[in-house]
PDB file of C-alpha atoms and ligand atoms in Angstrom:
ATOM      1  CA  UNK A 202     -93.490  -9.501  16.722  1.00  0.00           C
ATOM      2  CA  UNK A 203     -91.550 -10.680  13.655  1.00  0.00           C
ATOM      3  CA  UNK A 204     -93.081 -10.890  10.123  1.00  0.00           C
ATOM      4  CA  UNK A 205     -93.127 -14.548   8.767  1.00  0.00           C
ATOM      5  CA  UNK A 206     -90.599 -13.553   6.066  1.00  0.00           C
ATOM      6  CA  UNK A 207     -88.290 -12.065   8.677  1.00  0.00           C
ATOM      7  CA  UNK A 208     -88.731 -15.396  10.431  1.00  0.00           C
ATOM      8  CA  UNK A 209     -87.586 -17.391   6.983  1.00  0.00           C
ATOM      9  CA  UNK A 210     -84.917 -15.018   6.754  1.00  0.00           C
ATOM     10  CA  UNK A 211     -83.493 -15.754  10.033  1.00  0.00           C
ATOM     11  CA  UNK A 212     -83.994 -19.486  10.340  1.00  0.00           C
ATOM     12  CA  UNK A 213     -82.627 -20.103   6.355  1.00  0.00           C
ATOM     13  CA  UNK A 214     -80.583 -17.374   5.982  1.00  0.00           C
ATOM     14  CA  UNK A 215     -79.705 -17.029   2.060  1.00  0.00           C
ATOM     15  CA  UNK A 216     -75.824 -16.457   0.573  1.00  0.00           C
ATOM     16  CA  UNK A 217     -74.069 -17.355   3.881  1.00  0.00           C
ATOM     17  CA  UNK A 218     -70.503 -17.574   3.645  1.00  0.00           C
ATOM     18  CA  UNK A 219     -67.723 -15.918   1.666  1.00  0.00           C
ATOM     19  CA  UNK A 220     -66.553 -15.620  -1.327  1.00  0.00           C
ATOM     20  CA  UNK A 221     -62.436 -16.347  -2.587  1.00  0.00           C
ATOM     21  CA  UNK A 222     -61.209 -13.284  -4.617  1.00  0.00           C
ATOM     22  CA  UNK A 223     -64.183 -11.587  -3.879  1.00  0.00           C
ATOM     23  CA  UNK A 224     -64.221  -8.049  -6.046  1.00  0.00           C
ATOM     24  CA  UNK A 225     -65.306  -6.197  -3.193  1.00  0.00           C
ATOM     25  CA  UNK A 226     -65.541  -7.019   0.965  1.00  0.00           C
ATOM     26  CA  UNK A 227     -66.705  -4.746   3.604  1.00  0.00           C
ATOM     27  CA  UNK A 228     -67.095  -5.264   7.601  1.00  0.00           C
ATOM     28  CA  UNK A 229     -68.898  -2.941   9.502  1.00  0.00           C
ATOM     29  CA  UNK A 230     -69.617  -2.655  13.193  1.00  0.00           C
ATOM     30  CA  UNK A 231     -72.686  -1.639  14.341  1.00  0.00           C
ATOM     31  CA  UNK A 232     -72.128   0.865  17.117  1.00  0.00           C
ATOM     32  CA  UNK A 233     -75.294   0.697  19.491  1.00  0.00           C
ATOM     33  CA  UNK A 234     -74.880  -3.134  20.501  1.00  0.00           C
ATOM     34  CA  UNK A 235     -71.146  -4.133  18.987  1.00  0.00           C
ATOM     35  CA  UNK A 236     -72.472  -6.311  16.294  1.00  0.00           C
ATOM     36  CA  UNK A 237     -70.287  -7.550  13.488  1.00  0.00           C
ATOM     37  CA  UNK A 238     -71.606  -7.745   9.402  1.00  0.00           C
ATOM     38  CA  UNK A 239     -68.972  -8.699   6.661  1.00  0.00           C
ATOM     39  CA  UNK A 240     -70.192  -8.617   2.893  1.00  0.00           C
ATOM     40  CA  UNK A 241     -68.410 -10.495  -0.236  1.00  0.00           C
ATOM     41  CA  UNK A 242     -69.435  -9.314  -4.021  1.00  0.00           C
ATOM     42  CA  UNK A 243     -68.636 -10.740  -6.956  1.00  0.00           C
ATOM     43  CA  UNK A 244     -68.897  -7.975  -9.479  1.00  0.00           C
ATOM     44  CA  UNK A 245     -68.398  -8.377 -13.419  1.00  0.00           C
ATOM     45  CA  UNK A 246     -65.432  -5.672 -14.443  1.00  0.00           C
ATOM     46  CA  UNK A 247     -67.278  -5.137 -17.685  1.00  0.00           C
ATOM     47  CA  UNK A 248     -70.984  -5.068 -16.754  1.00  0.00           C
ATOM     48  CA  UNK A 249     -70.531  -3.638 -13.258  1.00  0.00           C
ATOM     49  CA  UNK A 250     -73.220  -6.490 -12.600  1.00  0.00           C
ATOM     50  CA  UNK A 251     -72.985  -7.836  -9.102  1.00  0.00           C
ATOM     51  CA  UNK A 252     -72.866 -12.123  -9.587  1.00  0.00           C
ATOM     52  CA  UNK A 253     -72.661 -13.301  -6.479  1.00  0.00           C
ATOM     53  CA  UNK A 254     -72.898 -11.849  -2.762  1.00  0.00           C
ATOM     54  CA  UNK A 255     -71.972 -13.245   0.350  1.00  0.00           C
ATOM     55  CA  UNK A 256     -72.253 -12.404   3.851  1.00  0.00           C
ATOM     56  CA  UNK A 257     -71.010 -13.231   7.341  1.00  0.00           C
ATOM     57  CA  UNK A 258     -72.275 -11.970  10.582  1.00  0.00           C
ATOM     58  CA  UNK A 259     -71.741 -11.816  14.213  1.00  0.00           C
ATOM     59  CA  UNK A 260     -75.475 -10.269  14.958  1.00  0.00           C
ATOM     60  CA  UNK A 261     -79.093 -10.601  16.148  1.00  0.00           C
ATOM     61  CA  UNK A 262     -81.347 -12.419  14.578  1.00  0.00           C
ATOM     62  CA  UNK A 263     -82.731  -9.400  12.311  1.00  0.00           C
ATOM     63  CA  UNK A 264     -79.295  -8.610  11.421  1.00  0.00           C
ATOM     64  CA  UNK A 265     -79.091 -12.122   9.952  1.00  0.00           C
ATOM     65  CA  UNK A 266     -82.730 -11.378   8.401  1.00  0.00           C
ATOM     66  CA  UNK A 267     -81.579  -8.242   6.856  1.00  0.00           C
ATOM     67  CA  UNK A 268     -78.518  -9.133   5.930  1.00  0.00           C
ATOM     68  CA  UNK A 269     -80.394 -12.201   4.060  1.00  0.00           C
ATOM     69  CA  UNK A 270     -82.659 -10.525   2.342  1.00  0.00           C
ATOM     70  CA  UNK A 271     -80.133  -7.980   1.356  1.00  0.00           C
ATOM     71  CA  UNK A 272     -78.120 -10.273  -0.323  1.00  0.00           C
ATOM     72  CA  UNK A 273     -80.826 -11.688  -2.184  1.00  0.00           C
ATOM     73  CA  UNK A 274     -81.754  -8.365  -3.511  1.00  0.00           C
ATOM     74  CA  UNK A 275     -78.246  -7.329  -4.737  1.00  0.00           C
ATOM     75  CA  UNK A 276     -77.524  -9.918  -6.803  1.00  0.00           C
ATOM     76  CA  UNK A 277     -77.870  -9.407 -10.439  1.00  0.00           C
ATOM     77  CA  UNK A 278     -78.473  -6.155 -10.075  1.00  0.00           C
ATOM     78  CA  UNK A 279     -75.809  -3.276 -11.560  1.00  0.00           C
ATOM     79  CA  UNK A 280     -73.628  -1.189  -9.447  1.00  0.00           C
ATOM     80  CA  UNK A 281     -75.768   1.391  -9.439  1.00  0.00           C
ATOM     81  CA  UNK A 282     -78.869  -0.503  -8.955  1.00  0.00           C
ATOM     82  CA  UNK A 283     -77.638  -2.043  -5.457  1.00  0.00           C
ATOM     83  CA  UNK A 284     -77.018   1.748  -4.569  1.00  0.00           C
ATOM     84  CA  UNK A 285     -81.250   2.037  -4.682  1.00  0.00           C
ATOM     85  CA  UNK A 286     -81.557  -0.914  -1.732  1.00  0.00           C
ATOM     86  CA  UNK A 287     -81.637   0.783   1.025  1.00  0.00           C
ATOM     87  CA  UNK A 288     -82.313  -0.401   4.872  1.00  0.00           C
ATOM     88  CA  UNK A 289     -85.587   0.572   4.279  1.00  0.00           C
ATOM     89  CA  UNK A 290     -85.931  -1.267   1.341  1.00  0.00           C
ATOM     90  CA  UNK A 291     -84.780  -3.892   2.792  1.00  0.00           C
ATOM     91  CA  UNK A 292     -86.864  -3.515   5.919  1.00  0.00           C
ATOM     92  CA  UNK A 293     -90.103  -3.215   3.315  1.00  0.00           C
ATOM     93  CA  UNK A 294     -89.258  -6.903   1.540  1.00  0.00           C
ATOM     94  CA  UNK A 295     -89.408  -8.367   4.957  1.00  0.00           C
ATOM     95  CA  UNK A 296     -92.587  -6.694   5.365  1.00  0.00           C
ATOM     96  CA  UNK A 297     -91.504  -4.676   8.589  1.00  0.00           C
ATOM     97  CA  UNK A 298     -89.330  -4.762  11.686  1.00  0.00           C
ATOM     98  CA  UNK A 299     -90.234  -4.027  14.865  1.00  0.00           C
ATOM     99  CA  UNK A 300     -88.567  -0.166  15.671  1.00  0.00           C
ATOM    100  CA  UNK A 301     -86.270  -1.114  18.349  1.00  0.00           C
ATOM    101  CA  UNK A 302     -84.781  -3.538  15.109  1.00  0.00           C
ATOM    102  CA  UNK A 303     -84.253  -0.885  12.685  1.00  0.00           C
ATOM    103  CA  UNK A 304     -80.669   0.021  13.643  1.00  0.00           C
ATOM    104  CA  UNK A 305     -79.833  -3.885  12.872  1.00  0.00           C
ATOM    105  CA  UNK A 306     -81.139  -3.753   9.127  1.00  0.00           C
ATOM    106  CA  UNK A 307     -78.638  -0.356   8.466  1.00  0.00           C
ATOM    107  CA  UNK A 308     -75.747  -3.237   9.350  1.00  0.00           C
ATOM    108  CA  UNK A 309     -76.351  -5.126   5.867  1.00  0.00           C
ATOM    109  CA  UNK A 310     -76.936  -1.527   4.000  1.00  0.00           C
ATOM    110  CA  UNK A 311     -73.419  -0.131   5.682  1.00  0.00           C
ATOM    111  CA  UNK A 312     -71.298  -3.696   4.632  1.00  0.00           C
ATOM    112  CA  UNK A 313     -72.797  -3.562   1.384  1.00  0.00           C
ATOM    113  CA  UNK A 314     -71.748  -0.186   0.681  1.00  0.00           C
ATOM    114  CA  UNK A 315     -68.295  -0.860   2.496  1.00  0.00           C
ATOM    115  CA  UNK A 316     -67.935  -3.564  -0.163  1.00  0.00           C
ATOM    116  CA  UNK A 317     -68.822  -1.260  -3.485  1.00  0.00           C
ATOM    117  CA  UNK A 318     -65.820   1.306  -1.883  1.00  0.00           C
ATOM    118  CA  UNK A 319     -63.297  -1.624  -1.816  1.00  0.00           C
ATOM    119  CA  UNK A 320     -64.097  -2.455  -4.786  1.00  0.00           C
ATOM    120  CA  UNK A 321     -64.341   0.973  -6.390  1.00  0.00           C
ATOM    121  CA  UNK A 322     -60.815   1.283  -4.839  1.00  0.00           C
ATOM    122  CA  UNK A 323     -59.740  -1.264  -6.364  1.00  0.00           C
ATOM    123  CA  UNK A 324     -59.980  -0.682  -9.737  1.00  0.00           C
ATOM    124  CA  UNK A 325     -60.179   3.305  -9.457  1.00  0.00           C
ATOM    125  CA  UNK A 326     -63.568   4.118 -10.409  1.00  0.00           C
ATOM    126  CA  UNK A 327     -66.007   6.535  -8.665  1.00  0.00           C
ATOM    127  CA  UNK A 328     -69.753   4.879  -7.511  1.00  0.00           C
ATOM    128  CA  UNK A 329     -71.733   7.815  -7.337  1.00  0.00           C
ATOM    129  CA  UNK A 330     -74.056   8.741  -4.185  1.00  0.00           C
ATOM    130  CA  UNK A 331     -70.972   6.349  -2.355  1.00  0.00           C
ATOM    131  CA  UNK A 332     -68.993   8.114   0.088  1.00  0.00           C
ATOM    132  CA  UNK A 333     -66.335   6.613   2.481  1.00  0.00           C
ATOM    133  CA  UNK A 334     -67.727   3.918   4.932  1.00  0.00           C
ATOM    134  CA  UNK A 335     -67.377   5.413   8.391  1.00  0.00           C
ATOM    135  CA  UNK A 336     -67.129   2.308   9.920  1.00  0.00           C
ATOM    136  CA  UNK A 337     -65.594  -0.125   8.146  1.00  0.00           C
ATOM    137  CA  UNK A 338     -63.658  -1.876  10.473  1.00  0.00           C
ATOM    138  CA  UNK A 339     -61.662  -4.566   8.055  1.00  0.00           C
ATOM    139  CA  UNK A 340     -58.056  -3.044   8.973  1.00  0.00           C
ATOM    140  CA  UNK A 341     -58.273  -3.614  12.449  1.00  0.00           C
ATOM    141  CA  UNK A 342     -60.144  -6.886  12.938  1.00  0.00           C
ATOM    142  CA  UNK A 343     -58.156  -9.176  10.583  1.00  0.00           C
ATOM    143  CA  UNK A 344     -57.384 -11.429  13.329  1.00  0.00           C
ATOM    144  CA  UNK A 345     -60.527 -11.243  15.192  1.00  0.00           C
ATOM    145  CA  UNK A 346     -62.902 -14.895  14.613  1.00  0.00           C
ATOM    146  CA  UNK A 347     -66.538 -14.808  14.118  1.00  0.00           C
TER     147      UNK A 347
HETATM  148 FE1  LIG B 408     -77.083  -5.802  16.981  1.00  0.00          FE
HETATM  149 FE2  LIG B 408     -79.364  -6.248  15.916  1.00  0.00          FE
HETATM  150  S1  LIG B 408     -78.974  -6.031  18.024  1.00  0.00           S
HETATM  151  S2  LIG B 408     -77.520  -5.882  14.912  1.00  0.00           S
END
């Protein structure tokens, strides 16, 4: 049911963990099954080049994937760039997921783009094609473990 790559994605995640000062960090919930994503950038002030990108998760194992492969796929790329990857993007570099999976891989798409607003907040610049996370749920879960 799972393509080999989601498979390798899943049992060796990639980018696991977080990163100290990160630039930008977004947590999202995922509202059908109450799963938990967090995503750490690294961006470069001058380039807008994303360095490094981390993630934590509280998820299925095609969350992980996703979130994985997400990861790998942001990193290096521009600002704008990372705006392109899409879950269906992401979905496509893992050669497929099975439908009933597709609402995990919007998880690492949502935290990503949670991330870019913190950090556009930050330093008071506009991303365009980013609008307000809906569910970024970092101000209410700061004590929460996972
Ligand atoms: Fe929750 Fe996949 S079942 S993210």
């Amino acid at each position: 049911m799972y393509s080999e790559k989601v498979m390798d994605h899943f049992q060796n995640p990639r980018n696991v963990g977080e990163i100290e000062n990160a630039s930008g960090v977004g947590t999202v919930g995922n509202a059908k099954c109450g799963d938990i994503m967090r995503i750490y950038l690294d961006i470069d002030d001058e380039s807008h080049i994303i360095r490094d990108c981390k993630f934590k998760t509280f998820g299925c194992g095609a969350a992980v994937a996703t979130s994985s492969m997400a990861t790998e796929l942001v990193k290096g790329k521009t600002i704008e760039e990372a705006m392109q990857i899409t879950n269906k993007a992401v979905m496509e570099a893992l050669d497929g997921l099975p439908p009933v999976k597709v609402h995990c891989s919007l998880l690492a798409e949502e935290a990503i783009h949670a991330a870019l607003w913190d950090y556009a907040e930050k330093h008071h610049i506009q991303i365009p094609g980013l609008e307000k996370p809906k569910s970024d749920i970092s101000e209410h879960d700061e004590d929460e473990e996972y």
